[in-house]
Amino acid sequence: MKERILSLLRAINKGIYEKEAELSLSLMAALAGESVILLGPPGVAKSMVARRLKLAFKDARSFEYLMSRFSTPDEIFGPVSISKLKDADKYERNTEGYLPTADVVFLDEIWKAGPAIQNTLLTVINEKLFRNGDTEAHLPLKLLLAASNELPAQGEGVEALWDRFIIRIECGNIKDVKNFNAMLLDDNGDEDIDVADGLQITDGEYRQWSGAIGTVGVAEEVLRIINVIRKSLGSVTIAQTDERHNVYVSDRRWKMIVRLLRTSAFVHDRGEVSVADLLPVYNCLWQEPEECEGIRTIVIRALFNELTLRFASLRQNLENDIRVSRQHRATDRARQNMQRFDTNKKIYDNYYYHLLDHDTGNTYVLVADYQNMRQTSRERLRVGERSSGMNAGQAGVIYKDPNHPQRSIVRAYDGSDTPRGASPVYLTRDEECIYINGMRFYIETLGRGEQQSLPTKKGCLSGRDFYEELEQLSTQIRQRTEAIHGNIFVSEADKKEVDEFVKKLFTEIAHTRQDMEKLED
């Protein structure tokens, strides 16, 4: 199925430039039995998309009409039969050659149509039914493609019709210079496009596929992602502005979106909708064109949401292990040094020495920092005080302990993030004291006969193999990216956006691998 649809799309794309997304999404809508609206200025091949879609179906009939405010239902649905009205007193239209008998319909400038036409179209699009006199006819309609160069005006009662167009696509002029030049020199028309009989979809196949699409399952993961997207639509970022929109999507549209997802899975030879089918749905969610980019970003993030949450959890556990590992190493060093040198200094909370007579008497220095601090003799330090004042020593900070606000902490500064409210200081030490900006403060020592235990390790390492977990996560991210790339309804522009998101994710993963080395220091 996938190879056939790919070949069909290649055939109907011949001689038409930069309309791959419009054609593929419109074909998906046709197979799902849904409708599409193209928004864009005149002359950007909107009508050509409809003509090419006709070629996708064997012996298909089409109907094309340019609406105006003077258009009447007769011009769209067929004129009233005068003979039947006269002979049988029956109001019935001659529909042959008009919309009710067409497989593919293109209605240009849709919003210029009057209420009588628009109201009839509601039933045509939603139920594929047309009431002709006293009978209801089931329409052969496979795709209704509408076009406009403007959004529907608010307050004119066209919201229901706008909501019926499940896929909304912005069409523009050709951007690539090579494609533009090729278009200028291409003299072939639609009549020169030959689609092999084996590629065209017959009426029998269409009916068979339509029934099969309804049996395609929806994975639980897909439902979770849909709910993430739905919740995120409450705050859609508008590019290059500070605006955020609360985008409303009706329950009916969500139901239609699931039909599209089932169609995508069916075309890709799968019996269940997967994450790979979801990206194109952003074309179904925006109400105003400026919301499109923000919603696409929301959908891409949602596609990787479960993996990024796992990555965030991994990073949090890694940071905890790094912190505990550092504390363990510091404790080991402190034990060794205290057994040899600082046997008389009193330890508080396993990690701190107490500074006497500093500030309010509640100032502490980390044991590990004190022991690793640059050391000098008292006599030499006095000379340094007189000659260089506060510049004697190494860089440090002093700050309030966030867990004990009444306590101040003195630390050597290693160039990492500075604690909030920290003040820079210069530090050095001798055998008994610490010097802060050249001022001496004694370290509290044990009283006569007082005993204390050496520092003990606190906190547990998780014992997790972060390297293995990160490799598994990286593999899953690559597999998901490849699956999204493999969906024939995902445009090249969408693939680039996915790649940009994944590139940033792998940059963070690379930084995390570097952080893992801290566990082995």
PDB file of C-alpha atoms in Angstrom, residues 33 56 87 127 151 203 226 317 368 376 383 410 426 441:
ATOM      1  CA  GLY A  33     -13.467  10.955   3.330  1.00  0.00           C
ATOM      2  CA  ALA A  56      -5.636   9.638  -8.416  1.00  0.00           C
ATOM      3  CA  ASP A  87     -45.589  17.699 -15.454  1.00  0.00           C
ATOM      4  CA  GLU A 127     -22.612  13.188   5.604  1.00  0.00           C
ATOM      5  CA  LEU A 151      -9.996  33.685   6.367  1.00  0.00           C
ATOM      6  CA  ASP A 203     -14.403   2.846  -6.685  1.00  0.00           C
ATOM      7  CA  ILE A 226      -3.151  13.620  21.743  1.00  0.00           C
ATOM      8  CA  ASN A 317      19.172  11.228  39.268  1.00  0.00           C
ATOM      9  CA  ALA A 368      36.902  19.660  52.684  1.00  0.00           C
ATOM     10  CA  THR A 376      50.685  29.475  54.969  1.00  0.00           C
ATOM     11  CA  VAL A 383      53.398  40.123  56.369  1.00  0.00           C
ATOM     12  CA  VAL A 410      32.105  29.986  53.764  1.00  0.00           C
ATOM     13  CA  TYR A 426      39.572  35.917  49.786  1.00  0.00           C
ATOM     14  CA  PHE A 441      39.027  33.567  62.822  1.00  0.00           C
TER      15      PHE A 441
END
